[in-house]
Amino acid sequence: MKRDRHLFTSESVTEGHPDKVCDQISDAIVDAIYERDPSGRVACEAMVTTGLAMVAGEVTTSCYVEIPKIVRQTIKEIGYTNAMYGFDYHTCGVITSIQEQSPDIALGVDTGGAGDQGMMFGYASNETEEFMPLPITLAHKLTRRLTDVRKKKTLDYLRPDGKSQVTVEYEDGRPRRIEAVVISAHHDHKAKLSQIRRDMKRLVIEKVIPKRLLDKNTKIYVNPTGRFEVGGPQGDTGVTGRKIIVDTYGGVGSHGGGCFSGKDPTKVDRSASYMARYVAKNIVAAGLAERCEIQLAYAIGVAEPVSLMVNTGGTGKISDKNIVKAVRENFDLTPHGIINSLRLRRPIYKRTACYGHFGRNEEGFTWEETDKAKVLAKKAR
């Protein structure tokens, strides 16, 4: 019998990537406000380039936070602590332009409605223990490992920027082997390419990728151009919200287009995406499907979603129509209901800004809980 084979690739970036620097700055500001004012409204964007960080957005809050201090502290924690990197927390300029949120938007949010229109997606699959696609799961683990060996000074020549990419070969819809791994490691000028490639294979790739998935035909690329000395904001301007596929499912499934970082949970771009993931994960954890994609859509100022879609791609044990019914009976999909059920009015967001918002069974990631799985399974029976 002929097997159906295909390749799928996902990428991840480290916390020192310029776009991720901006995501962390934006979410650090959300957290700082939520520590003092859990009812604050925040929509905060950042941009970084050589020697400069800019913050702009709309904030409505009863508290005061020192934004330049938050910016510098975030940059310091990431690891940009030396002017030789072309960007560092101590000497970079910080420009802010913050204004109050539009009262027109507040009219809808104050009554419990959505903070904007739009569509949001959630996804889950049983191909990994995290209920995530394997390519993005491994890509995130590689960049986390790359950051770990840098911060622990296991490899003292590494600098904060970096990327990973993983290509998985699927056979009849299941992951079988790794076709290719790409690591781009930001380094100082003294590091030799031969050493970098040897270290990345031994201390990063082989520590993350299961041996059973690697074979003699697996291609490994480390710093393919040969050098990666100029990186971070010096090498590339960063902006909040440019890594939305890295933040979600690595290209698997659909994406509504809105980013998460810098937004308080009244913005359904963030909160409804978290809820869609929560619903999809519980459906798969309940055994109702092998994979599931959820779409939610909202109108500004309206509480109930204008649409709910469940797509199990033919893997459902019951019809998608019946799963929709079970979802409506067991999940409050209004913005107010989402915020309460997922406990989103807390300073939990900075940690989400790197290595994916999903597939992380860590404190604060309430949308990763599977507490509804038993109820859904019972309803289906």
Coordinates of C-alpha atoms in Angstrom, one line a residue:
M1 CA 0.0 0.0 0.0
K2 CA 1.3 3.4 -1.0
R3 CA 2.1 5.7 2.0
D4 CA 1.2 9.4 2.0
R5 CA 4.4 11.3 2.9
H6 CA 4.9 15.0 3.2
L7 CA 7.3 17.5 4.9
F8 CA 6.3 20.3 7.2
T9 CA 8.5 23.0 8.7
S10 CA 8.2 25.3 11.6
E11 CA 10.6 27.9 13.1
S12 CA 11.2 29.5 16.5
V13 CA 13.4 32.4 17.6
T14 CA 15.2 33.2 20.9
E15 CA 14.2 35.9 23.3
G16 CA 17.1 38.0 21.9
H17 CA 15.6 38.2 18.4
P18 CA 14.6 41.8 17.8
D19 CA 10.9 41.1 17.3
K20 CA 10.8 39.0 20.5
V21 CA 12.6 41.8 22.4
C22 CA 9.6 44.0 21.4
D23 CA 7.0 41.4 22.4
Q24 CA 8.6 41.1 25.8
I25 CA 8.8 44.8 26.3
S26 CA 5.1 45.1 25.4
D27 CA 4.0 42.3 27.7
A28 CA 6.3 43.5 30.6
I29 CA 4.3 46.8 30.4
V30 CA 1.0 44.8 30.6
D31 CA 2.2 42.9 33.6
A32 CA 3.5 46.1 35.4
I33 CA 0.0 47.7 35.0
Y34 CA -1.8 44.5 36.0
E35 CA 0.2 44.2 39.2
R36 CA -1.3 47.5 40.3
D37 CA -4.5 47.8 38.3
P38 CA -6.1 44.5 37.2
S39 CA -8.8 46.5 35.4
G40 CA -6.3 48.5 33.3
R41 CA -6.6 48.7 29.5
V42 CA -3.4 48.3 27.5
A43 CA -2.6 48.2 23.8
C44 CA 1.2 48.7 23.7
E45 CA 3.6 48.4 20.8
A46 CA 7.4 48.6 20.8
M47 CA 10.1 49.0 18.1
V48 CA 13.8 48.5 18.6
T49 CA 16.8 49.3 16.4
T50 CA 20.5 50.1 16.9
G51 CA 20.8 52.0 20.2
L52 CA 17.1 52.8 20.4
A53 CA 13.8 51.5 21.8
M54 CA 10.4 53.1 21.2
V55 CA 7.1 52.4 22.9
A56 CA 3.8 53.7 21.7
G57 CA 0.2 52.8 22.4
E58 CA -3.0 53.4 24.3
V59 CA -3.3 52.9 28.1
T60 CA -6.1 53.6 30.5
T61 CA -5.2 52.9 34.1
S62 CA -5.5 54.2 37.6
C63 CA -1.8 53.5 38.3
Y64 CA 1.5 54.9 37.2
V65 CA 4.3 52.7 35.8
E66 CA 7.8 53.9 34.8
I67 CA 7.9 52.7 31.2
P68 CA 11.5 53.5 30.4
K69 CA 12.6 51.6 33.5
I70 CA 10.5 48.6 32.4
V71 CA 12.0 48.7 28.9
R72 CA 15.6 48.8 30.2
Q73 CA 15.0 46.0 32.8
T74 CA 13.5 43.8 30.1
I75 CA 16.4 44.4 27.7
K76 CA 18.8 43.6 30.6
E77 CA 17.1 40.4 31.5
I78 CA 17.3 39.2 27.9
G79 CA 21.0 39.7 27.9
Y80 CA 21.8 42.8 26.0
T81 CA 24.2 44.1 28.6
N82 CA 27.2 45.1 26.5
A83 CA 27.5 48.1 24.2
M84 CA 29.6 45.8 21.9
Y85 CA 26.4 44.0 21.0
G86 CA 25.2 47.1 19.2
F87 CA 22.3 47.4 21.6
D88 CA 22.3 47.4 25.4
Y89 CA 20.0 48.3 28.3
H90 CA 22.2 50.9 29.8
T91 CA 23.0 53.2 26.8
C92 CA 20.1 52.7 24.5
G93 CA 17.7 55.6 24.0
V94 CA 14.1 55.1 25.1
I95 CA 11.2 57.1 23.5
T96 CA 7.6 56.8 24.7
S97 CA 4.4 58.0 23.2
I98 CA 1.4 56.8 25.3
Q99 CA -2.1 58.1 25.1
E100 CA -5.5 57.2 26.6
Q101 CA -7.6 54.5 25.0
S102 CA -10.4 55.7 22.6
P103 CA -13.6 56.3 24.5
D104 CA -15.5 54.9 21.5
I105 CA -13.8 51.5 22.1
A106 CA -14.5 51.8 25.9
L107 CA -18.2 52.1 25.2
G108 CA -18.3 48.5 24.0
V109 CA -15.8 47.0 26.4
D110 CA -17.3 48.6 29.5
T111 CA -20.6 46.7 28.9
G112 CA -18.8 43.4 28.6
G113 CA -18.5 43.4 24.8
A114 CA -15.5 42.5 22.7
G115 CA -12.8 45.1 22.4
D116 CA -12.6 44.7 18.6
Q117 CA -14.0 42.7 15.7
G118 CA -12.1 39.8 14.2
M119 CA -11.7 36.0 14.0
M120 CA -9.4 33.9 16.2
F121 CA -8.3 30.3 15.9
G122 CA -7.2 27.6 18.3
Y123 CA -5.6 24.2 17.5
A124 CA -4.7 21.0 19.2
S125 CA -3.3 17.6 18.0
N126 CA -2.5 14.4 19.8
E127 CA 0.8 13.9 17.9
T128 CA 2.8 15.2 21.0
E129 CA 2.3 15.1 24.8
E130 CA 1.8 18.9 24.6
F131 CA -1.1 18.4 22.2
M132 CA 0.9 20.5 19.7
P133 CA 2.3 19.9 16.2
L134 CA 5.8 18.3 16.5
P135 CA 7.7 20.8 14.3
I136 CA 6.9 23.9 16.4
T137 CA 7.4 21.9 19.6
L138 CA 10.9 20.9 18.7
A139 CA 11.7 24.3 17.3
H140 CA 10.8 26.0 20.6
K141 CA 12.8 23.4 22.6
L142 CA 15.9 24.2 20.4
T143 CA 15.7 27.9 21.0
R144 CA 15.1 27.5 24.7
R145 CA 18.1 25.2 24.9
L146 CA 20.2 27.7 22.9
T147 CA 19.2 30.4 25.4
D148 CA 19.9 28.1 28.3
V149 CA 23.5 27.3 27.3
R150 CA 24.1 31.0 26.7
K151 CA 22.7 32.2 30.0
K152 CA 24.4 29.5 32.0
K153 CA 27.6 30.4 30.2
T154 CA 28.1 26.8 29.0
L155 CA 29.0 28.5 25.7
D156 CA 30.3 31.9 26.6
Y157 CA 30.7 33.1 23.0
L158 CA 26.9 33.1 22.4
R159 CA 24.9 36.4 22.2
P160 CA 21.2 36.8 22.7
D161 CA 19.8 36.5 19.1
G162 CA 19.1 33.2 17.5
K163 CA 16.7 31.0 15.4
S164 CA 15.8 27.4 14.9
Q165 CA 13.9 25.6 12.2
V166 CA 12.7 22.0 12.1
T167 CA 11.4 20.0 9.1
V168 CA 9.4 16.9 10.0
E169 CA 8.6 14.1 7.6
Y170 CA 5.0 12.8 8.1
E171 CA 3.7 9.4 7.0
D172 CA 0.0 8.9 6.8
G173 CA -0.5 12.0 9.0
R174 CA 1.9 10.9 11.8
P175 CA 5.5 12.3 12.3
R176 CA 8.1 9.7 11.4
R177 CA 11.5 11.4 11.2
I178 CA 13.4 14.7 11.1
E179 CA 14.3 15.8 7.6
A180 CA 16.2 18.9 8.5
V181 CA 17.3 21.0 11.5
V182 CA 18.5 24.6 11.2
I183 CA 20.2 26.6 14.0
S184 CA 21.4 30.2 13.6
A185 CA 23.4 31.2 16.7
H186 CA 24.4 34.8 17.4
H187 CA 28.1 34.8 18.5
D188 CA 31.1 37.0 19.2
H189 CA 33.8 37.7 16.7
K190 CA 36.3 35.3 18.3
A191 CA 34.2 32.1 17.8
K192 CA 35.2 29.8 15.1
L193 CA 32.6 28.3 12.8
S194 CA 33.9 24.8 13.3
Q195 CA 33.5 25.1 17.1
I196 CA 30.0 26.6 16.8
R197 CA 28.8 23.8 14.5
R198 CA 30.3 21.2 16.8
D199 CA 28.8 22.7 19.9
M200 CA 25.4 23.3 18.4
K201 CA 25.1 19.6 17.4
R202 CA 26.4 18.2 20.7
L203 CA 25.0 20.6 23.2
V204 CA 21.8 21.8 21.6
I205 CA 20.4 19.6 18.8
E206 CA 21.3 16.2 20.3
K207 CA 20.0 17.3 23.7
V208 CA 16.6 18.2 22.2
I209 CA 15.8 16.0 19.2
P210 CA 15.0 12.4 20.1
K211 CA 17.5 10.0 18.6
R212 CA 14.8 7.9 17.1
L213 CA 13.8 10.8 14.8
L214 CA 17.3 11.4 13.5
D215 CA 18.9 9.3 10.8
K216 CA 21.8 9.4 8.3
N217 CA 19.7 11.4 5.9
T218 CA 18.8 14.1 8.4
K219 CA 20.3 17.4 7.2
I220 CA 21.8 19.7 9.9
Y221 CA 22.6 23.3 9.1
V222 CA 24.3 25.5 11.7
N223 CA 24.9 29.2 10.8
P224 CA 24.6 28.4 7.0
T225 CA 26.1 31.7 5.9
G226 CA 29.2 31.1 8.0
R227 CA 29.0 34.0 10.4
F228 CA 26.3 35.6 12.7
E229 CA 28.2 38.3 14.5
V230 CA 25.9 41.3 13.9
G231 CA 22.5 40.4 15.4
G232 CA 19.7 41.6 17.6
P233 CA 18.4 45.1 17.0
Q234 CA 21.7 46.1 15.5
G235 CA 21.2 43.7 12.7
D236 CA 17.4 43.9 12.2
T237 CA 14.8 46.3 13.4
G238 CA 12.2 44.6 15.7
V239 CA 8.5 45.3 16.0
T240 CA 5.9 43.9 18.4
G241 CA 3.6 41.3 16.8
R242 CA 5.7 40.1 13.8
K243 CA 6.1 36.5 15.0
I244 CA 2.5 35.5 15.2
I245 CA 3.1 32.0 13.6
V246 CA 6.0 31.4 16.0
D247 CA 3.7 32.4 18.8
T248 CA 1.0 29.9 17.8
Y249 CA 1.2 26.6 15.9
G250 CA 4.1 27.0 13.6
G251 CA 2.0 27.3 10.5
V252 CA -0.3 24.4 11.2
G253 CA -4.0 25.4 11.0
S254 CA -5.3 28.9 10.4
H255 CA -4.5 32.3 12.0
G256 CA -6.8 35.3 12.5
G257 CA -3.9 37.7 11.9
G258 CA -3.9 39.6 15.2
C259 CA -0.9 39.4 17.5
F260 CA -1.1 38.8 21.3
S261 CA 1.7 40.7 23.0
G262 CA 1.0 44.1 24.4
K263 CA -2.7 43.6 24.7
D264 CA -4.8 43.2 27.8
P265 CA -7.4 40.4 27.8
T266 CA -10.4 42.6 26.8
K267 CA -8.8 42.4 23.4
V268 CA -10.2 39.2 21.9
D269 CA -7.2 38.9 19.6
R270 CA -5.5 37.6 22.7
S271 CA -8.1 36.2 25.1
A272 CA -10.3 34.5 22.5
S273 CA -7.2 32.9 20.9
Y274 CA -6.4 31.5 24.3
M275 CA -9.9 30.2 24.8
A276 CA -9.9 28.6 21.3
R277 CA -6.8 26.7 22.2
Y278 CA -8.3 25.7 25.6
V279 CA -11.4 24.4 23.8
A280 CA -9.5 22.6 21.1
K281 CA -7.1 21.0 23.6
N282 CA -9.9 19.7 25.8
I283 CA -11.7 18.2 22.8
V284 CA -8.6 16.3 21.8
A285 CA -7.7 15.4 25.4
A286 CA -11.3 14.0 25.8
G287 CA -10.6 11.7 22.9
L288 CA -13.3 13.3 20.7
A289 CA -10.8 13.8 17.9
E290 CA -7.2 13.3 17.0
R291 CA -6.9 17.0 16.0
C292 CA -9.1 19.9 16.2
E293 CA -9.3 23.5 15.0
I294 CA -11.6 26.1 16.5
Q295 CA -12.6 29.4 15.0
L296 CA -14.3 32.2 17.1
A297 CA -15.4 35.5 15.6
Y298 CA -16.6 38.7 17.4
A299 CA -18.1 42.1 16.7
I300 CA -16.9 45.1 18.6
G301 CA -19.1 45.8 21.6
V302 CA -21.0 42.5 21.3
A303 CA -20.4 39.9 24.0
E304 CA -21.5 36.6 22.3
P305 CA -19.3 35.4 19.4
V306 CA -20.9 35.9 16.0
S307 CA -19.7 32.4 15.0
L308 CA -18.2 29.2 16.4
M309 CA -16.6 26.6 14.1
V310 CA -15.2 23.2 15.0
N311 CA -13.2 21.3 12.4
T312 CA -11.7 17.9 13.3
G313 CA -10.5 17.2 9.8
G314 CA -12.4 13.9 9.7
T315 CA -10.8 12.6 12.9
G316 CA -13.8 13.2 15.1
K317 CA -15.4 10.3 17.0
I318 CA -18.7 12.2 16.8
S319 CA -19.9 14.8 14.3
D320 CA -18.4 18.3 14.4
K321 CA -21.9 19.6 14.8
N322 CA -22.4 17.7 18.0
I323 CA -19.0 18.9 19.3
V324 CA -20.1 22.5 18.6
K325 CA -23.2 21.8 20.8
A326 CA -21.0 20.4 23.6
V327 CA -18.7 23.4 23.4
R328 CA -21.6 25.9 23.7
E329 CA -22.9 24.0 26.7
N330 CA -19.6 23.9 28.6
F331 CA -17.6 27.0 27.7
D332 CA -18.5 30.7 28.3
L333 CA -17.2 32.3 25.1
T334 CA -18.1 35.9 26.0
P335 CA -15.0 38.2 26.7
H336 CA -16.1 38.4 30.4
G337 CA -16.6 34.7 30.6
I338 CA -13.2 34.0 29.0
I339 CA -11.4 36.4 31.3
N340 CA -13.0 34.9 34.4
S341 CA -12.7 31.2 33.5
L342 CA -9.0 31.5 32.4
R343 CA -8.2 34.0 35.2
L344 CA -6.6 36.4 32.8
R345 CA -6.5 39.6 34.9
R346 CA -3.1 38.7 36.3
P347 CA 0.5 39.7 35.5
I348 CA 1.2 36.5 33.6
Y349 CA 2.0 37.8 30.1
K350 CA 5.7 38.5 29.9
R351 CA 6.5 34.8 30.1
T352 CA 4.2 34.1 27.2
A353 CA 6.1 36.4 24.9
C354 CA 8.9 33.9 24.1
Y355 CA 8.8 30.2 23.0
G356 CA 5.2 30.1 22.2
H357 CA 1.9 30.9 23.9
F358 CA 0.7 27.3 23.6
G359 CA 1.9 23.8 24.5
R360 CA 3.4 25.0 27.9
N361 CA 2.3 23.2 31.0
E362 CA 3.6 26.0 33.3
E363 CA 2.1 28.1 36.1
G364 CA -0.2 30.8 34.7
F365 CA -0.9 29.1 31.4
T366 CA -4.5 28.3 32.3
W367 CA -5.6 27.8 28.7
E368 CA -3.4 24.7 28.7
E369 CA -5.4 22.9 31.4
T370 CA -7.6 19.9 30.4
D371 CA -10.1 20.1 33.2
K372 CA -13.1 20.0 30.8
A373 CA -12.0 16.8 29.1
K374 CA -13.9 14.4 31.3
V375 CA -17.1 16.5 31.0
L376 CA -16.8 16.6 27.2
A377 CA -16.2 12.9 27.0
K378 CA -19.2 12.2 29.1
K379 CA -21.4 14.5 27.0
A380 CA -20.2 12.8 23.9
R381 CA -21.2 9.4 25.3

